[in-house]
XYZ file of C-alpha atoms in Angstrom:
426
model
C -15.181 -21.765 -21.890
C -13.100 -24.493 -20.261
C -11.431 -23.578 -16.981
C -8.043 -25.090 -16.219
C -7.466 -24.386 -12.527
C -3.759 -25.261 -12.389
C -2.974 -23.292 -15.517
C -4.816 -20.196 -14.332
C -3.334 -20.195 -10.829
C 0.265 -21.076 -11.612
C 1.016 -20.516 -15.304
C -1.215 -17.727 -16.546
C 0.388 -14.301 -16.966
C -2.950 -12.510 -16.550
C -5.181 -14.406 -14.116
C -5.624 -13.075 -10.582
C -7.915 -14.374 -7.840
C -8.689 -10.920 -6.488
C -11.569 -9.937 -8.834
C -13.358 -13.073 -7.629
C -12.826 -12.699 -3.862
C -12.166 -9.002 -3.354
C -13.144 -5.476 -4.264
C -11.210 -2.366 -3.339
C -12.493 1.157 -2.878
C -10.272 4.184 -2.368
C -10.878 6.829 0.312
C -12.738 8.792 -2.395
C -14.960 5.787 -3.053
C -13.433 4.843 -6.412
C -13.819 1.098 -6.986
C -10.915 -0.977 -8.326
C -9.938 -4.655 -8.522
C -7.222 -4.018 -5.888
C -5.380 -1.197 -4.174
C -2.466 -1.094 -6.625
C -4.622 -1.308 -9.750
C -4.280 1.631 -12.106
C -7.973 2.352 -11.560
C -7.276 2.944 -7.852
C -5.485 6.108 -8.944
C -7.739 9.149 -8.811
C -6.694 10.319 -12.267
C -7.251 7.560 -14.845
C -9.339 9.056 -17.674
C -8.094 6.356 -20.060
C -9.872 3.613 -18.077
C -13.570 2.843 -17.955
C -14.753 3.427 -14.367
C -15.956 0.562 -12.215
C -18.152 2.706 -9.997
C -18.111 4.508 -6.675
C -19.082 3.348 -3.193
C -20.762 6.686 -2.516
C -23.414 5.976 -5.163
C -23.387 2.205 -5.714
C -24.193 -0.889 -3.695
C -21.492 -3.516 -3.306
C -22.925 -6.005 -5.821
C -23.388 -3.238 -8.376
C -19.642 -2.646 -8.218
C -18.724 -6.351 -8.194
C -20.775 -6.947 -11.357
C -20.239 -3.631 -13.097
C -19.500 -3.919 -16.835
C -15.827 -3.086 -16.244
C -15.347 -5.679 -13.467
C -16.990 -8.344 -15.653
C -14.628 -7.388 -18.492
C -11.596 -7.588 -16.183
C -12.548 -11.139 -15.168
C -13.124 -12.253 -18.752
C -9.835 -10.704 -19.939
C -7.980 -12.563 -17.191
C -9.546 -15.865 -18.213
C -8.744 -15.296 -21.885
C -5.104 -14.318 -21.325
C -5.661 -10.663 -22.198
C -3.630 -8.197 -20.154
C -5.814 -5.625 -18.434
C -4.900 -1.950 -18.365
C -5.919 -1.970 -14.697
C -3.084 -4.353 -13.801
C 0.001 -2.678 -15.281
C 1.856 -2.395 -11.957
C 1.860 -6.166 -11.458
C 3.021 -6.764 -15.018
C 5.874 -4.291 -14.556
C 6.961 -5.888 -11.294
C 6.880 -9.357 -12.859
C 8.927 -8.162 -15.845
C 11.618 -7.129 -13.354
C 11.458 -10.464 -11.554
C 9.696 -8.950 -8.536
C 6.984 -11.019 -6.850
C 3.743 -9.240 -7.722
C 0.483 -8.761 -5.846
C -1.180 -10.919 -8.531
C 1.155 -13.834 -7.878
C 0.752 -13.458 -4.112
C -3.056 -13.425 -4.398
C -3.055 -16.603 -6.486
C -1.060 -18.387 -3.798
C -2.935 -16.889 -0.864
C -6.473 -17.527 -2.125
C -6.095 -20.634 -4.301
C -8.261 -22.622 -1.860
C -11.225 -20.449 -2.829
C -10.923 -21.055 -6.577
C -13.540 -23.811 -6.879
C -16.108 -21.978 -4.765
C -15.628 -18.704 -6.610
C -15.956 -20.332 -10.014
C -19.123 -22.129 -8.978
C -20.720 -18.664 -8.937
C -19.114 -17.430 -12.190
C -20.862 -17.046 -15.536
C -18.028 -17.963 -17.913
C -19.678 -16.124 -20.794
C -20.198 -12.741 -19.151
C -17.913 -12.757 -16.075
C -20.922 -12.104 -13.834
C -20.794 -13.457 -10.265
C -24.121 -14.868 -9.054
C -22.775 -14.669 -5.522
C -19.838 -12.722 -4.142
C -17.871 -13.728 -1.068
C -15.423 -11.071 0.093
C -12.631 -13.341 1.289
C -10.203 -10.423 1.297
C -11.399 -7.081 2.700
C -9.766 -3.775 1.763
C -12.379 -1.029 1.715
C -11.308 2.521 2.517
C -14.177 4.690 3.740
C -12.461 8.065 4.023
C -9.176 9.934 3.698
C -9.021 10.783 7.401
C -5.347 10.978 8.331
C -3.163 13.008 10.660
C -0.132 12.867 8.339
C 0.811 14.475 5.019
C 3.202 11.921 3.518
C 5.204 13.212 0.572
C 4.715 9.992 -1.408
C 0.950 10.104 -0.845
C -1.563 12.868 -1.600
C -4.800 14.580 -0.625
C -6.853 11.603 -1.799
C -5.516 9.594 1.145
C -4.927 12.419 3.613
C -7.503 14.800 5.050
C -4.649 16.921 6.403
C -3.159 17.287 2.924
C -6.639 17.969 1.513
C -7.082 20.879 3.931
C -3.587 22.162 3.134
C -4.367 22.227 -0.593
C -7.652 24.024 -0.012
C -6.039 26.586 2.298
C -3.329 27.319 -0.280
C -5.723 27.542 -3.251
C -4.063 24.717 -5.157
C -5.703 24.571 -8.584
C -6.702 20.922 -8.328
C -7.711 21.038 -4.640
C -11.085 19.624 -3.759
C -13.023 18.705 -0.685
C -13.455 14.955 -0.225
C -16.689 14.259 1.669
C -17.009 11.378 4.084
C -18.733 8.302 2.690
C -22.277 8.471 4.063
C -23.651 5.575 1.971
C -25.032 3.554 4.879
C -26.284 0.813 2.542
C -22.772 0.239 1.228
C -21.375 0.038 4.758
C -24.072 -2.517 5.634
C -23.247 -4.498 2.478
C -19.642 -4.709 3.660
C -20.634 -5.646 7.223
C -22.773 -8.451 5.754
C -19.623 -9.884 4.148
C -17.868 -10.438 7.488
C -18.871 -14.105 7.641
C -16.863 -14.793 4.447
C -13.709 -12.915 5.331
C -10.405 -14.711 5.699
C -8.281 -11.558 5.755
C -9.212 -7.991 6.615
C -6.729 -5.343 5.602
C -7.186 -1.919 7.165
C -5.391 1.026 5.626
C -6.284 4.592 4.946
C -6.018 7.388 5.423
C -5.076 6.283 8.891
C -7.234 3.311 9.983
C -6.671 3.672 13.728
C -8.540 6.997 13.729
C -11.305 5.910 11.312
C -14.845 5.331 12.635
C -15.780 2.516 10.229
C -12.732 0.488 11.251
C -14.097 0.183 14.791
C -17.651 -0.548 13.580
C -16.378 -3.493 11.530
C -13.937 -4.705 14.199
C -16.608 -4.725 16.926
C -19.063 -6.492 14.599
C -16.483 -9.203 13.920
C -16.203 -9.750 17.678
C -19.996 -9.733 18.125
C -20.409 -12.408 15.435
C -17.597 -14.518 16.862
C -15.567 -14.120 13.677
C -12.350 -13.764 15.621
C -10.458 -16.160 13.353
C -10.213 -13.470 10.675
C -6.620 -12.499 9.982
C -6.253 -8.771 10.649
C -3.623 -6.786 8.804
C -2.926 -3.089 9.143
C -1.018 -0.382 7.408
C -0.721 2.334 10.026
C 1.611 5.190 10.841
C 1.478 4.100 14.518
C 1.226 7.702 15.649
C -2.029 7.336 17.554
C -3.163 4.278 19.525
C -6.243 5.961 21.042
C -9.555 6.792 19.350
C -12.435 8.199 21.403
C -13.200 5.589 24.081
C -11.835 2.668 22.078
C -9.161 0.391 23.518
C -7.453 -0.960 20.412
C -5.253 -3.398 22.306
C -8.319 -4.678 24.176
C -10.199 -5.252 20.912
C -7.261 -6.986 19.271
C -6.962 -9.445 22.166
C -10.200 -11.123 21.031
C -8.688 -12.379 17.793
C -7.281 -15.890 17.664
C -4.635 -15.234 15.014
C -1.837 -12.751 15.465
C -2.637 -9.181 14.491
C -0.218 -8.171 11.750
C 0.777 -4.533 11.798
C 2.698 -3.120 8.867
C 4.119 0.083 10.255
C 4.482 2.667 7.495
C 7.984 3.893 8.259
C 10.405 4.995 5.549
C 13.267 6.354 7.666
C 14.123 7.508 11.163
C 14.553 10.887 12.832
C 14.393 14.045 10.725
C 14.182 12.108 7.473
C 11.124 10.218 8.750
C 9.513 13.487 9.832
C 10.131 15.047 6.413
C 8.926 12.140 4.259
C 5.811 11.586 6.382
C 4.961 15.076 7.609
C 3.193 14.933 10.947
C 5.573 12.313 12.303
C 6.989 12.816 15.774
C 9.756 10.226 15.584
C 9.963 9.810 19.349
C 6.218 9.051 19.583
C 6.256 6.632 16.655
C 9.283 4.757 18.008
C 7.672 4.509 21.473
C 4.374 3.237 20.044
C 6.272 0.780 17.848
C 8.080 -0.740 20.813
C 4.821 -0.800 22.817
C 3.083 -2.780 20.076
C 6.138 -4.992 19.713
C 5.807 -6.039 23.359
C 2.306 -7.500 22.834
C 2.414 -11.281 22.287
C -0.668 -11.228 20.025
C 0.824 -8.682 17.604
C 3.097 -9.544 14.713
C 4.837 -6.269 13.979
C 6.692 -5.508 10.800
C 7.779 -2.460 8.876
C 6.462 -1.480 5.471
C 8.932 0.839 3.770
C 8.258 2.680 0.544
C 11.461 2.968 -1.466
C 11.515 6.339 -3.184
C 13.933 8.990 -4.381
C 14.078 10.231 -0.784
C 15.540 7.119 0.844
C 17.140 5.003 -1.893
C 20.636 6.330 -1.168
C 20.379 6.253 2.632
C 18.223 3.226 3.400
C 21.322 1.411 4.662
C 21.478 3.977 7.503
C 17.805 3.340 8.224
C 18.296 -0.404 8.576
C 21.359 0.094 10.757
C 19.273 2.271 13.089
C 16.476 -0.298 13.241
C 18.778 -3.210 14.038
C 20.789 -1.203 16.574
C 17.624 -0.162 18.433
C 15.866 -3.543 18.410
C 13.206 -2.546 15.885
C 14.296 -5.186 13.363
C 15.761 -8.575 14.272
C 16.502 -11.912 12.572
C 13.336 -13.290 14.190
C 11.031 -10.842 12.424
C 8.819 -12.461 9.828
C 9.171 -9.825 7.183
C 10.228 -6.327 6.345
C 8.455 -5.161 3.232
C 10.318 -2.791 0.949
C 8.010 -1.630 -1.832
C 9.471 0.184 -4.847
C 6.908 2.898 -5.505
C 5.841 4.017 -8.973
C 3.534 6.934 -8.229
C 3.818 9.845 -7.984
C 6.368 9.407 -10.745
C 8.357 12.512 -9.817
C 9.275 10.906 -6.459
C 10.003 7.395 -7.694
C 13.650 6.359 -7.409
C 13.487 6.012 -11.206
C 14.018 9.774 -11.435
C 17.459 9.719 -9.835
C 20.233 10.627 -12.294
C 22.601 7.789 -13.146
C 25.415 8.958 -10.860
C 23.030 8.859 -7.881
C 21.876 5.395 -8.862
C 25.481 4.200 -8.828
C 25.800 5.400 -5.223
C 22.434 3.882 -4.371
C 23.440 0.522 -5.812
C 26.675 0.490 -3.810
C 24.736 1.259 -0.627
C 22.103 -1.363 -1.378
C 24.742 -4.017 -1.981
C 26.390 -2.982 1.292
C 23.030 -3.344 3.024
C 22.534 -6.852 1.618
C 25.925 -7.872 3.049
C 25.005 -6.374 6.443
C 21.649 -8.187 6.519
C 23.278 -11.495 5.638
C 25.866 -10.954 8.374
C 23.036 -10.436 10.889
C 21.281 -13.609 9.659
C 18.222 -11.731 8.428
C 15.811 -14.001 6.562
C 16.409 -14.399 2.829
C 12.860 -13.206 2.110
C 13.597 -9.846 3.674
C 16.901 -9.512 1.867
C 15.192 -10.342 -1.426
C 13.005 -7.232 -1.175
C 16.090 -5.049 -0.905
C 18.093 -6.798 -3.626
C 15.161 -6.606 -6.058
C 14.947 -2.845 -5.728
C 18.248 -2.306 -7.552
C 17.249 -3.676 -10.995
C 13.848 -2.056 -10.509
C 15.364 1.398 -9.973
C 17.792 0.952 -12.868
C 15.077 -0.223 -15.269
C 13.974 3.336 -16.046
C 15.727 6.712 -16.214
C 13.221 9.550 -15.961
C 15.098 12.554 -14.545
C 14.807 14.345 -17.903
C 11.015 14.035 -17.724
C 10.389 14.495 -14.017
C 13.087 16.892 -12.782
C 11.006 20.062 -13.161
C 8.075 18.534 -11.292
C 10.376 17.161 -8.591
C 12.020 20.543 -7.999
C 8.814 22.567 -8.085
C 6.982 20.280 -5.641
C 9.922 20.175 -3.241
C 10.077 23.980 -3.272
C 6.308 24.415 -2.973
C 5.801 22.053 -0.033
C 8.978 23.135 1.748
C 7.652 26.693 1.746
C 4.179 25.714 2.986
C 5.417 23.295 5.652
C 8.472 25.210 6.810
C 10.837 22.413 5.800
C 14.191 22.296 4.034
C 14.922 19.406 1.703
C 18.631 20.168 1.302
C 19.328 20.202 5.033
C 17.452 16.944 5.709
C 18.857 15.119 2.663
C 22.357 16.556 2.086
C 23.198 13.545 -0.074
C 20.447 14.671 -2.483
C 20.772 18.447 -2.134
C 22.531 18.903 -5.503
C 19.449 17.525 -7.277
C 17.854 20.944 -6.908
C 20.561 22.386 -9.208
C 20.892 19.398 -11.545
C 19.676 20.095 -15.102
C 17.133 17.849 -16.767
C 19.658 16.904 -19.470
C 22.286 15.507 -17.068
C 21.684 11.877 -18.010
C 22.308 12.722 -21.652
C 25.933 13.581 -20.859
C 26.801 11.005 -18.162
């Protein structure tokens, strides 16, 4: 097979650098080509499994039959069932993780392909340029748009309430796999720590301290954290971060402020999170940004969220980026479910927000994320399919957690009485 580097990196609709320089594992140990791959979902019986970090060594996962097939499909222009989220984003004109990876890691193309068997997709040598391994679901939050697979607190809640699908998720005690990952430190360009909650995860500190010991302090560190806890045992996270030559990038997982923030990400104490945010913001070696998940909860009121952030100095024109990610799963909480009349209101508010951001001279890149959410939300109407699930889960969790959806989201309260057929008559 002939490899055309320029065509693959910049013209192909299927090629992605990640299966050559990266491997993802979920908190349950499920291996996937990246964190947004369909196979990273815990419930994908239609896909052949790649393997699990609790039973397999790293190279066994990298060269599993399914990973080899993914690489060969990408080279041959065949769309992989693992990569549907990127294809959907690209169809809507949204910059996808695949496109970002091809730009970010293009310099590693020649080296990666020097180790590639172009007949089988086997890698003779693997260099983990991009790290994103999740070792456990340890987390002190129960975020509505997440689940037990990424939250030990939610896991325990399900078990305590005898939820039919509840299960205990054991900690990953595969020491060989952890050592395999530690041995990849010398190749890493970027290390992305997420969770669970990485700042209270043991393996995060093992890897971070090993990076410092090896002098690999030029690795770019990126975090997705709820910023609720900056202390873990005797570890001084700010002291550890000071060793690194590049700025530490923190993506704070914040979807709203005040009571709405505390509802969407249960466990949030907004006052604590805001204080920790401003503390981190004051450190010259930290690049702090916000990573917001756009869902049915905040689509109509995100303009209020941005106004709060700008008013309180949490978001300024000098900030590099503010990521707004239009979530797809769980489907019953995606903004796709909103009935058409709600989407009209949401669109008006989003367009208002774009005007406000432009007035405040916010970077075009940040505005783009917001503007792109509108056609994304309007691309699918699924209230008729998801309304029953939406209502039942709101009621179930409100009862368990002592919360009240209608009082926190008055603009959405009527959804609880809206019939599934409403879009058929609008």
